[in-house]
């Protein structure tokens, strides 16, 4: 054990004189309350420590100690389904509404262990030793830790166990005996090793049409959700958490307002997983780090979340990490940097903001684990730029490292066009890799129709600008119809209420059916316009109103209604052509 004596304190930072060897990022315990901290700077016989708890009451001369280990978190079966702070300390079981300084909040979860190997069997790192099941949580696996391989010398019996019990002993080729417990401590700043990275050719399905069809993110991909206040970032993340195809959800509330997190913490335990009909919290981990918690802990919460996601990934699961928001994390970096006296960069943020963002987002991947399984970590990070300015440093640097951006727009939010993702400011670099998956789902025209929709939405802006000058009725019929198609796409396809029993989720099959119906309407309508049929006559068709409302009126499993709507569309335009007759130009 190494010690140091505090010389000065400035908020969450303190400077100390060491009395033994220290290393960068060593975890330390400060003062009589054993406040948790981390070494962030070495300077000869002096160190600088950032403390993850309130430093009130500390004074020069107090002692801090270190065991020479990096800042780590305990990973194990007691994590899934829990609510924790930024350092994975449980936020339940306290007698006070506030977390006391120095509290460790030990987990006391017991689980049922079912061994799947036998004594004498050779195991390599990452292989499964047995299953772990706990009440109120999804089943998990006990794995051989990274860096350990050898022959099983002892195996615990099937039955209930605690996290700290030795479940397996492995003798390495050097004759060293390694113990394996359910709980595993892992440094939060060190990525967990994998066998290899895999290409991302399968989308993370969210059930949101604007995301899945126009701006999809691949499993193991990374996406940013920038948007100003009131654009629906938190509601969208909660919707994605409920409906996305990930096996495990890790939700990190980083520096958000306490009332927002309180509402989420009250709502989440009551949500039902639509896939299993069990509590959604059973496959969710919530890390709550509110804005009134120490600023240094806010910086650590992001790394805690991604380390936890990698732990579940190594079990062969697809994990979605939702960080809300990375702007508050960047603000924590800025405050710490200012207290260190570092030269500020753009917007007052430290010069290493870009590299820190890269370190975080590059931990997203679809991989082959050390044990030969496949898993993924998909990172979805919200950004809260001041005044919705998408050119500010956190947004501009984030765009360099993500492959998808879902830009939330205030004007669309004010028009109640939720999700308020602006299709002209958003993009997806994963779309080109996902065409094969959509073809396997029965949509062999996905890329073509996606380009059609985006082209119509882009043309809408230009035509609306022209219409404001000369009037909409003065536009040629074809341009009026193109405007009509763009409005239909916005109202019928992109608008999707998270509170609608029918339309809150859209499966790939339903999205494909809606996509093809609207595309067919565009084809038939353009043919009608070429026959000099006025767009007003097209909007007067009863089938047009049904197209506008099909998302709200046709249920997920009502395939016959979708087929019938397609037949009605064909019949309506056939009748329109017959009515136009041979003198369509005079009737228009």
Coordinates of C-alpha atoms in Angstrom, one line a residue:
X1 CA 0.0 0.0 0.0
X2 CA 1.3 3.4 -1.0
X3 CA 0.4 6.7 0.7
X4 CA 0.5 10.4 0.0
X5 CA -0.2 13.6 2.0
X6 CA -2.6 16.2 0.6
X7 CA -1.0 19.6 0.0
X8 CA -4.0 21.5 -1.6
X9 CA -7.6 21.0 -2.6
X10 CA -9.5 22.8 -5.4
X11 CA -13.0 21.4 -5.8
X12 CA -12.8 17.8 -7.1
X13 CA -9.0 18.1 -7.6
X14 CA -6.3 17.7 -5.0
X15 CA -2.5 17.8 -5.1
X16 CA -0.5 15.5 -2.8
X17 CA 3.1 14.6 -2.0
X18 CA 3.7 10.9 -2.5
X19 CA 5.5 8.5 -0.2
X20 CA 5.9 5.5 -2.5
X21 CA 5.4 4.6 -6.2
X22 CA 2.2 5.8 -7.9
X23 CA 1.1 5.2 -11.5
X24 CA -1.2 7.2 -13.8
X25 CA -4.9 6.2 -13.4
X26 CA -4.2 4.4 -10.1
X27 CA -7.4 4.3 -7.9
X28 CA -6.9 6.0 -4.5
X29 CA -8.9 6.3 -1.3
X30 CA -8.9 9.8 0.2
X31 CA -9.3 10.8 3.9
X32 CA -11.0 9.0 6.7
X33 CA -14.1 8.5 4.7
X34 CA -12.1 6.7 2.0
X35 CA -13.4 8.8 -0.8
X36 CA -12.8 7.3 -4.2
X37 CA -10.4 9.1 -6.6
X38 CA -8.0 8.5 -9.5
X39 CA -4.5 9.8 -10.2
X40 CA -4.6 11.9 -13.4
X41 CA -1.2 13.6 -13.3
X42 CA 2.3 12.7 -12.2
X43 CA 4.9 15.4 -11.4
X44 CA 8.0 14.0 -9.7
X45 CA 7.2 13.5 -6.1
X46 CA 3.7 15.2 -6.5
X47 CA 0.5 13.7 -7.9
X48 CA -2.8 15.3 -9.0
X49 CA -5.9 13.3 -8.1
X50 CA -9.5 13.8 -9.2
X51 CA -12.0 12.8 -6.5
X52 CA -15.3 11.2 -7.5
X53 CA -17.1 12.4 -4.4
X54 CA -17.8 15.6 -2.5
X55 CA -14.5 16.8 -1.1
X56 CA -16.1 19.0 1.6
X57 CA -14.2 18.5 4.9
X58 CA -10.9 17.4 3.4
X59 CA -7.9 19.5 4.5
X60 CA -4.1 19.6 3.8
X61 CA -2.3 16.9 5.7
X62 CA -5.0 14.3 5.2
X63 CA -3.7 11.0 3.8
X64 CA -4.7 9.1 0.7
X65 CA -3.8 5.5 -0.1
X66 CA -3.4 3.4 -3.2
X67 CA -3.1 -0.4 -3.7
X68 CA -1.4 0.2 -7.1
X69 CA -4.5 -0.9 -9.1
X70 CA -6.3 1.1 -11.8
X71 CA -9.8 2.4 -11.3
X72 CA -12.0 -0.7 -11.8
X73 CA -15.6 -1.7 -11.5
X74 CA -17.1 -5.0 -10.3
X75 CA -18.8 -6.9 -13.1
X76 CA -21.0 -9.9 -12.4
X77 CA -24.6 -11.3 -12.3
X78 CA -25.7 -8.7 -9.7
X79 CA -25.4 -5.9 -12.3
X80 CA -28.2 -6.7 -14.8
X81 CA -31.5 -5.1 -13.7
X82 CA -29.8 -2.7 -11.3
X83 CA -29.6 1.1 -10.9
X84 CA -26.1 2.4 -10.2
X85 CA -24.1 5.6 -9.9
X86 CA -21.3 6.6 -12.3
X87 CA -18.8 4.1 -10.6
X88 CA -21.3 1.2 -10.5
X89 CA -22.2 1.6 -6.9
X90 CA -25.8 0.6 -6.2
X91 CA -28.3 3.4 -5.7
X92 CA -30.7 1.3 -3.8
X93 CA -30.8 0.1 -0.2
X94 CA -29.8 3.4 1.5
X95 CA -31.7 4.7 4.5
X96 CA -31.1 8.3 3.3
X97 CA -32.4 9.9 0.1
X98 CA -28.8 11.0 -0.6
X99 CA -25.8 8.7 -1.2
X100 CA -23.4 9.1 1.7
X101 CA -19.8 10.0 1.1
X102 CA -17.5 6.9 1.0
X103 CA -20.4 4.5 0.6
X104 CA -19.7 1.4 -1.4
X105 CA -23.2 -0.1 -1.5
X106 CA -22.3 -3.7 -1.7
X107 CA -24.3 -6.0 -3.9
X108 CA -25.8 -9.0 -2.1
X109 CA -27.4 -10.8 -5.0
X110 CA -27.4 -14.6 -5.0
X111 CA -27.7 -16.6 -8.2
X112 CA -28.1 -20.2 -9.3
X113 CA -25.0 -21.6 -10.9
X114 CA -25.3 -24.5 -13.4
X115 CA -21.8 -25.8 -14.5
X116 CA -21.3 -26.8 -18.1
X117 CA -17.8 -28.2 -17.9
X118 CA -16.1 -30.9 -15.9
X119 CA -12.9 -31.2 -13.9
X120 CA -9.9 -31.9 -16.1
X121 CA -11.4 -30.1 -19.1
X122 CA -9.1 -27.7 -21.0
X123 CA -10.5 -24.2 -21.3
X124 CA -9.3 -21.1 -23.0
X125 CA -10.0 -17.4 -22.2
X126 CA -13.6 -16.4 -22.9
X127 CA -15.1 -19.9 -22.9
X128 CA -18.2 -20.7 -20.9
X129 CA -17.9 -22.4 -17.5
X130 CA -21.6 -22.4 -16.6
X131 CA -24.8 -20.5 -16.5
X132 CA -25.9 -18.0 -13.9
X133 CA -29.5 -17.2 -13.2
X134 CA -30.8 -14.6 -10.8
X135 CA -34.4 -13.6 -9.9
X136 CA -35.3 -10.4 -11.7
X137 CA -32.6 -10.6 -14.4
X138 CA -32.0 -12.3 -17.7
X139 CA -29.7 -15.4 -17.6
X140 CA -26.0 -14.9 -17.9
X141 CA -22.8 -16.9 -18.4
X142 CA -19.7 -17.4 -16.2
X143 CA -16.7 -17.1 -18.5
X144 CA -13.0 -17.8 -18.2
X145 CA -11.4 -14.3 -17.6
X146 CA -9.2 -12.8 -20.2
X147 CA -5.6 -13.9 -19.9
X148 CA -6.5 -17.2 -18.2
X149 CA -6.3 -20.7 -19.8
X150 CA -5.7 -24.2 -18.6
X151 CA -7.2 -27.2 -17.0
X152 CA -10.2 -27.2 -14.6
X153 CA -9.0 -28.4 -11.2
X154 CA -12.1 -27.6 -9.1
X155 CA -15.7 -26.8 -10.0
X156 CA -18.5 -25.6 -7.6
X157 CA -21.6 -27.7 -7.4
X158 CA -24.8 -26.7 -9.0
X159 CA -26.9 -24.5 -6.7
X160 CA -27.2 -21.0 -5.2
X161 CA -24.0 -19.0 -4.7
X162 CA -22.9 -15.5 -3.9
X163 CA -20.8 -13.3 -6.2
X164 CA -17.7 -13.6 -4.1
X165 CA -17.6 -17.4 -3.9
X166 CA -14.9 -19.3 -5.9
X167 CA -16.8 -21.2 -8.6
X168 CA -13.9 -22.6 -10.6
X169 CA -10.1 -23.2 -10.2
X170 CA -8.0 -23.4 -13.3
X171 CA -4.4 -24.6 -13.4
X172 CA -2.4 -22.9 -16.1
X173 CA 0.3 -24.4 -18.2
X174 CA 2.9 -22.9 -15.8
X175 CA 1.3 -24.7 -12.9
X176 CA -0.3 -21.5 -11.4
X177 CA -3.7 -22.0 -9.9
X178 CA -6.2 -19.3 -11.0
X179 CA -9.5 -18.8 -9.2
X180 CA -12.7 -17.7 -11.0
X181 CA -15.5 -15.9 -9.2
X182 CA -18.8 -14.6 -10.5
X183 CA -17.6 -11.0 -9.9
X184 CA -14.8 -9.7 -12.0
X185 CA -13.0 -6.4 -11.5
X186 CA -12.0 -4.6 -14.8
X187 CA -10.3 -1.2 -15.3
X188 CA -12.9 1.2 -16.9
X189 CA -10.4 2.9 -19.2
X190 CA -9.0 -0.4 -20.7
X191 CA -11.0 -2.0 -23.6
X192 CA -11.8 -5.7 -23.0
X193 CA -9.9 -7.9 -25.5
X194 CA -11.5 -9.7 -28.4
X195 CA -10.5 -12.3 -30.9
X196 CA -11.3 -10.1 -34.0
X197 CA -13.6 -7.5 -35.2
X198 CA -16.4 -8.4 -37.7
X199 CA -18.0 -6.5 -40.5
X200 CA -21.3 -4.8 -39.6
X201 CA -23.9 -6.1 -42.0
X202 CA -27.0 -6.5 -39.8
X203 CA -28.9 -3.4 -38.6
X204 CA -29.9 -2.6 -35.0
X205 CA -33.7 -2.6 -35.5
X206 CA -35.4 0.1 -33.5
X207 CA -39.0 -0.1 -34.8
X208 CA -38.7 3.6 -35.7
X209 CA -39.2 4.0 -39.5
X210 CA -37.2 7.2 -39.9
X211 CA -34.2 5.4 -38.3
X212 CA -34.5 1.9 -39.7
X213 CA -35.4 2.9 -43.3
X214 CA -33.7 6.2 -43.9
X215 CA -30.8 6.3 -41.4
X216 CA -30.1 2.8 -40.1
X217 CA -27.3 2.0 -37.6
X218 CA -25.6 -1.4 -37.8
X219 CA -25.1 -3.7 -34.9
X220 CA -21.7 -2.7 -33.5
X221 CA -22.1 0.8 -35.0
X222 CA -22.2 4.2 -33.5
X223 CA -24.7 7.0 -33.8
X224 CA -25.1 10.6 -32.5
X225 CA -28.3 12.3 -31.6
X226 CA -27.6 16.1 -31.5
X227 CA -30.5 18.4 -30.7
X228 CA -31.5 21.4 -28.6
X229 CA -33.8 21.5 -25.6
X230 CA -37.3 20.2 -26.2
X231 CA -36.5 18.2 -29.4
X232 CA -37.3 14.8 -27.7
X233 CA -33.8 13.3 -27.2
X234 CA -34.7 11.5 -23.9
X235 CA -38.1 10.2 -25.1
X236 CA -36.5 8.9 -28.3
X237 CA -33.7 7.1 -26.3
X238 CA -36.3 5.5 -24.0
X239 CA -38.3 4.4 -27.1
X240 CA -35.2 2.9 -28.6
X241 CA -34.4 1.2 -25.3
X242 CA -37.8 -0.5 -25.3
X243 CA -38.1 -1.6 -28.9
X244 CA -34.6 -2.0 -30.3
X245 CA -33.3 -5.5 -31.1
X246 CA -30.4 -5.5 -28.6
X247 CA -30.3 -8.2 -26.0
X248 CA -29.1 -5.8 -23.2
X249 CA -29.6 -2.1 -22.7
X250 CA -27.1 0.0 -20.8
X251 CA -28.5 3.5 -20.2
X252 CA -26.1 6.1 -18.9
X253 CA -27.7 9.3 -17.6
X254 CA -24.6 11.5 -17.7
X255 CA -25.1 14.9 -16.0
X256 CA -28.8 15.2 -16.9
X257 CA -31.2 17.0 -14.7
X258 CA -32.4 15.1 -11.7
X259 CA -36.1 15.4 -12.5
X260 CA -35.6 13.9 -15.9
X261 CA -33.7 10.9 -14.5
X262 CA -36.3 10.6 -11.7
X263 CA -39.1 10.3 -14.2
X264 CA -37.2 7.7 -16.1
X265 CA -36.3 5.7 -13.0
X266 CA -40.0 5.6 -12.0
X267 CA -41.1 4.6 -15.5
X268 CA -38.5 2.0 -16.5
X269 CA -39.3 -0.6 -13.8
X270 CA -42.9 -0.5 -14.9
X271 CA -42.2 -1.1 -18.6
X272 CA -42.8 -4.5 -20.1
X273 CA -40.4 -6.0 -22.6
X274 CA -42.5 -6.6 -25.8
X275 CA -40.4 -9.5 -26.8
X276 CA -40.5 -11.5 -23.5
X277 CA -43.6 -10.0 -21.8
X278 CA -41.4 -9.6 -18.7
X279 CA -40.1 -6.5 -17.0
X280 CA -37.8 -4.5 -19.4
X281 CA -35.5 -3.8 -16.4
X282 CA -34.5 -7.5 -16.4
X283 CA -32.3 -6.8 -19.4
X284 CA -31.4 -3.2 -18.6
X285 CA -28.7 -1.5 -16.5
X286 CA -29.3 2.1 -15.6
X287 CA -26.3 4.3 -14.6
X288 CA -27.7 7.5 -13.1
X289 CA -25.2 10.4 -12.7
X290 CA -27.2 13.6 -12.2
X291 CA -26.0 17.1 -12.7
X292 CA -25.7 17.8 -8.9
X293 CA -23.3 14.8 -8.5
X294 CA -19.6 15.5 -8.4
X295 CA -18.4 16.6 -11.8
X296 CA -15.5 14.1 -11.9
X297 CA -17.8 11.2 -11.5
X298 CA -19.7 12.4 -14.6
X299 CA -16.5 11.9 -16.6
X300 CA -16.1 8.4 -15.3
X301 CA -19.7 7.3 -15.9
X302 CA -19.2 7.1 -19.7
X303 CA -16.3 4.7 -19.3
X304 CA -18.2 2.7 -16.7
X305 CA -21.1 2.3 -19.2
X306 CA -19.0 1.1 -22.1
X307 CA -16.9 -1.3 -19.9
X308 CA -20.2 -2.8 -18.7
X309 CA -21.4 -3.1 -22.3
X310 CA -18.3 -4.9 -23.3
X311 CA -18.8 -7.4 -20.4
X312 CA -22.2 -8.4 -21.7
X313 CA -20.8 -8.4 -25.3
X314 CA -18.2 -11.0 -24.3
X315 CA -21.1 -13.3 -23.3
X316 CA -22.2 -13.4 -26.9
X317 CA -24.9 -10.7 -26.6
X318 CA -25.8 -7.6 -28.6
X319 CA -25.7 -4.6 -26.4
X320 CA -27.0 -1.1 -27.0
X321 CA -25.3 1.6 -24.9
X322 CA -27.3 4.9 -24.7
X323 CA -25.3 7.8 -23.3
X324 CA -27.4 10.9 -22.4
X325 CA -25.6 13.1 -22.9
X326 CA -22.0 13.3 -24.1
X327 CA -22.2 17.1 -23.9
X328 CA -22.4 17.0 -20.1
X329 CA -19.4 14.6 -20.1
X330 CA -17.5 17.1 -22.3
X331 CA -18.4 19.9 -19.9
X332 CA -16.9 17.8 -17.1
X333 CA -13.7 17.5 -19.1
X334 CA -13.7 21.2 -19.6
X335 CA -14.1 22.0 -15.9
X336 CA -11.4 19.6 -14.8
X337 CA -9.1 20.9 -17.5
X338 CA -9.7 24.5 -16.3
X339 CA -8.9 23.6 -12.7
X340 CA -5.7 22.0 -14.0
X341 CA -4.7 25.2 -15.7
X342 CA -4.5 23.6 -19.1
X343 CA -4.6 25.8 -22.2
X344 CA -8.2 25.8 -23.5
X345 CA -9.1 24.9 -27.1
X346 CA -12.2 25.7 -29.1
X347 CA -15.2 26.6 -27.0
X348 CA -13.1 26.4 -23.9
X349 CA -12.9 22.6 -24.2
X350 CA -9.5 20.9 -23.7
X351 CA -7.4 20.2 -26.7
X352 CA -7.7 16.4 -26.1
X353 CA -11.6 16.5 -26.4
X354 CA -11.4 14.9 -29.8
X355 CA -9.1 12.0 -28.7
X356 CA -11.3 11.3 -25.7
X357 CA -14.4 11.1 -27.9
X358 CA -12.5 8.8 -30.3
X359 CA -11.5 6.5 -27.4
X360 CA -15.1 6.2 -26.3
X361 CA -16.8 5.7 -29.7
X362 CA -14.1 3.3 -31.0
X363 CA -15.1 0.8 -28.3
X364 CA -18.3 0.1 -30.3
X365 CA -17.9 -2.9 -32.6
X366 CA -19.3 -6.3 -33.6
X367 CA -16.7 -8.9 -32.6
X368 CA -15.8 -12.5 -32.3
X369 CA -15.1 -12.9 -28.6
X370 CA -12.2 -14.8 -27.1
X371 CA -14.5 -17.7 -26.5
X372 CA -15.6 -17.9 -30.2
X373 CA -19.0 -16.3 -29.8
X374 CA -20.3 -13.2 -31.6
X375 CA -21.5 -10.1 -29.8
X376 CA -21.7 -6.4 -30.4
X377 CA -21.7 -3.0 -28.6
X378 CA -23.7 -0.3 -30.4
X379 CA -23.2 3.2 -29.0
X380 CA -26.0 5.8 -29.3
X381 CA -24.9 9.1 -27.8
X382 CA -27.0 12.2 -27.5
X383 CA -25.4 15.7 -27.8
X384 CA -27.0 18.8 -26.3
X385 CA -25.4 21.8 -28.1
X386 CA -26.2 25.2 -26.7
X387 CA -29.1 26.8 -28.6
X388 CA -29.2 23.8 -30.9
X389 CA -26.0 24.9 -32.6
X390 CA -24.8 21.9 -34.6
X391 CA -21.5 23.5 -35.4
X392 CA -20.2 23.7 -31.8
X393 CA -17.1 21.6 -30.8
X394 CA -18.7 18.5 -29.3
X395 CA -21.0 18.0 -32.3
X396 CA -18.3 18.7 -34.9
X397 CA -15.8 16.3 -33.2
X398 CA -18.4 13.6 -32.6
X399 CA -19.3 13.6 -36.3
X400 CA -15.8 12.5 -37.1
X401 CA -16.1 9.3 -35.2
X402 CA -19.8 8.2 -35.7
X403 CA -21.2 6.6 -38.8
X404 CA -24.8 7.8 -38.3
X405 CA -26.2 11.2 -37.2
X406 CA -29.8 11.7 -36.3
X407 CA -30.1 15.4 -36.1
X408 CA -33.1 16.5 -34.0
X409 CA -34.8 19.6 -35.3
X410 CA -36.7 22.2 -33.2
X411 CA -39.1 23.1 -36.0
X412 CA -40.1 19.5 -36.5
X413 CA -40.6 19.1 -32.8
X414 CA -42.8 22.3 -32.6
X415 CA -44.8 20.9 -35.5
X416 CA -45.3 17.7 -33.4
X417 CA -43.5 15.7 -36.1
X418 CA -41.9 13.1 -33.8
X419 CA -39.4 11.6 -33.9
X420 CA -38.1 15.1 -34.8
X421 CA -35.2 13.8 -36.9
X422 CA -34.4 16.2 -39.7
X423 CA -34.0 14.0 -42.8
X424 CA -31.9 16.7 -44.6
X425 CA -29.4 17.1 -41.8
X426 CA -29.0 13.5 -40.9
X427 CA -27.0 10.7 -42.6
X428 CA -26.1 7.0 -42.3
X429 CA -22.8 5.6 -43.6
X430 CA -24.0 2.1 -42.6
X431 CA -26.9 2.1 -45.2
X432 CA -24.8 0.7 -48.0
X433 CA -23.7 -2.3 -46.0
X434 CA -27.3 -3.3 -45.0
X435 CA -28.9 -3.7 -48.4
X436 CA -28.4 -7.5 -48.3
X437 CA -30.1 -7.8 -45.0
X438 CA -33.2 -5.9 -46.3
X439 CA -33.3 -8.0 -49.4
X440 CA -33.4 -11.1 -47.2
X441 CA -36.4 -9.5 -45.5
X442 CA -38.2 -9.3 -48.8
X443 CA -37.4 -5.7 -49.7
X444 CA -35.2 -6.0 -52.8
X445 CA -35.7 -2.3 -53.7
X446 CA -34.8 -0.9 -50.3
X447 CA -31.8 1.3 -51.4
X448 CA -33.8 2.5 -54.5
X449 CA -36.8 3.5 -52.5
X450 CA -34.7 5.0 -49.7
X451 CA -33.1 7.3 -52.4
X452 CA -36.5 8.1 -53.7
X453 CA -37.8 9.2 -50.3
X454 CA -34.7 11.3 -49.5
X455 CA -34.8 12.9 -53.0
X456 CA -38.5 13.9 -52.5
X457 CA -37.7 15.4 -49.1
X458 CA -34.8 17.4 -50.5
X459 CA -36.8 18.6 -53.4
X460 CA -39.6 19.7 -51.0
X461 CA -37.4 22.4 -49.5
X462 CA -36.5 23.9 -52.9
X463 CA -40.1 23.8 -54.1
X464 CA -41.5 25.3 -50.9
X465 CA -39.1 28.2 -51.2
X466 CA -40.3 28.7 -54.8
X467 CA -43.9 28.4 -53.7
X468 CA -43.5 31.2 -51.1
X469 CA -42.5 33.5 -54.0
X470 CA -45.0 32.7 -56.8
X471 CA -47.7 30.7 -54.9
X472 CA -48.2 27.0 -54.7
X473 CA -51.0 27.0 -57.3
X474 CA -48.7 28.6 -59.9
X475 CA -46.3 25.6 -59.8
X476 CA -46.6 23.0 -62.6
X477 CA -48.7 20.0 -61.8
X478 CA -45.6 17.7 -61.5
X479 CA -44.0 20.0 -58.9
X480 CA -47.3 20.3 -57.0
X481 CA -47.5 16.5 -56.9
X482 CA -43.9 16.2 -55.8
X483 CA -44.7 18.5 -52.9
X484 CA -47.7 16.4 -52.1
X485 CA -45.6 13.2 -52.0
X486 CA -43.0 14.7 -49.7
X487 CA -45.9 15.8 -47.3
X488 CA -47.3 12.2 -47.5
X489 CA -43.9 10.8 -46.5
X490 CA -43.6 13.2 -43.6
X491 CA -47.1 12.6 -42.3
X492 CA -47.6 8.9 -43.1
X493 CA -44.2 7.4 -42.8
X494 CA -41.8 9.6 -40.7
X495 CA -44.4 10.7 -38.1
X496 CA -44.6 7.9 -35.4
X497 CA -46.0 8.4 -31.9
X498 CA -44.2 6.7 -29.1
X499 CA -47.5 6.7 -27.2
X500 CA -49.6 5.1 -29.9
X501 CA -50.6 1.5 -29.2
X502 CA -50.6 0.7 -32.9
X503 CA -47.8 2.8 -34.3
X504 CA -45.2 2.9 -31.6
X505 CA -43.3 0.1 -33.2
X506 CA -43.0 -0.9 -36.9
X507 CA -41.4 -4.3 -37.8
X508 CA -39.3 -4.7 -40.9
X509 CA -42.2 -6.3 -42.7
X510 CA -44.5 -3.5 -41.9
X511 CA -42.0 -0.9 -42.8
X512 CA -41.5 -2.6 -46.2
X513 CA -45.2 -2.7 -46.9
X514 CA -45.6 1.0 -46.1
X515 CA -42.6 1.9 -48.1
X516 CA -43.8 0.0 -51.2
X517 CA -47.3 1.5 -50.9
X518 CA -46.1 5.1 -50.8
X519 CA -43.6 4.3 -53.7
X520 CA -46.5 2.9 -55.7
X521 CA -48.6 6.0 -55.0
X522 CA -45.7 8.1 -56.3
X523 CA -45.5 6.0 -59.5
X524 CA -49.2 6.1 -60.2
X525 CA -49.5 9.7 -59.3
X526 CA -46.7 10.8 -61.7
X527 CA -48.4 8.8 -64.5
X528 CA -51.7 10.6 -63.7
X529 CA -50.0 14.0 -63.7
X530 CA -48.5 13.2 -67.2
X531 CA -52.1 12.7 -68.3
X532 CA -52.7 16.3 -67.0
X533 CA -54.8 15.2 -64.0
X534 CA -54.7 17.9 -61.4
X535 CA -53.0 16.9 -58.0
X536 CA -56.2 18.2 -56.3
X537 CA -58.1 15.4 -57.8
X538 CA -55.6 12.9 -56.5
X539 CA -55.8 14.3 -52.9
X540 CA -59.6 14.0 -53.2
X541 CA -59.4 10.2 -53.6
X542 CA -60.6 8.3 -50.4
X543 CA -57.6 6.1 -50.7
X544 CA -55.2 9.0 -50.2
X545 CA -56.7 9.6 -46.7
X546 CA -56.2 6.0 -45.9
X547 CA -52.5 6.2 -47.0
X548 CA -52.1 9.2 -44.7
X549 CA -53.5 7.3 -41.7
X550 CA -52.2 3.8 -42.4
X551 CA -49.6 4.0 -39.7
X552 CA -52.2 4.8 -37.0
X553 CA -55.0 2.6 -38.4
X554 CA -53.4 -0.6 -39.7
X555 CA -52.1 -2.8 -36.9
X556 CA -48.7 -4.6 -37.0
X557 CA -50.1 -8.0 -37.8
X558 CA -52.9 -6.9 -40.1
X559 CA -51.3 -8.1 -43.3
X560 CA -54.6 -8.4 -45.1
X561 CA -55.4 -4.7 -44.5
X562 CA -52.1 -3.7 -46.1
X563 CA -52.8 -5.9 -49.1
X564 CA -56.3 -4.5 -49.4
X565 CA -55.1 -1.0 -49.3
X566 CA -52.7 -1.7 -52.2
X567 CA -55.6 -3.1 -54.2
X568 CA -57.7 0.0 -53.4
X569 CA -54.8 2.2 -54.6
X570 CA -54.7 0.5 -57.9
X571 CA -58.4 0.6 -58.4
X572 CA -58.6 4.3 -57.4
X573 CA -56.1 5.4 -60.1
X574 CA -57.7 3.1 -62.7
X575 CA -61.0 4.9 -62.0
X576 CA -59.3 8.2 -62.2
X577 CA -57.8 7.4 -65.6
X578 CA -61.2 6.2 -66.9
X579 CA -62.9 9.3 -65.6
X580 CA -60.3 11.5 -67.4
X581 CA -61.1 9.8 -70.6
X582 CA -59.6 11.1 -73.9
X583 CA -60.1 14.8 -73.0
X584 CA -58.1 14.9 -69.9
X585 CA -56.4 18.1 -70.8
X586 CA -59.8 19.9 -71.0
X587 CA -61.0 18.4 -67.7
X588 CA -57.8 19.3 -65.8

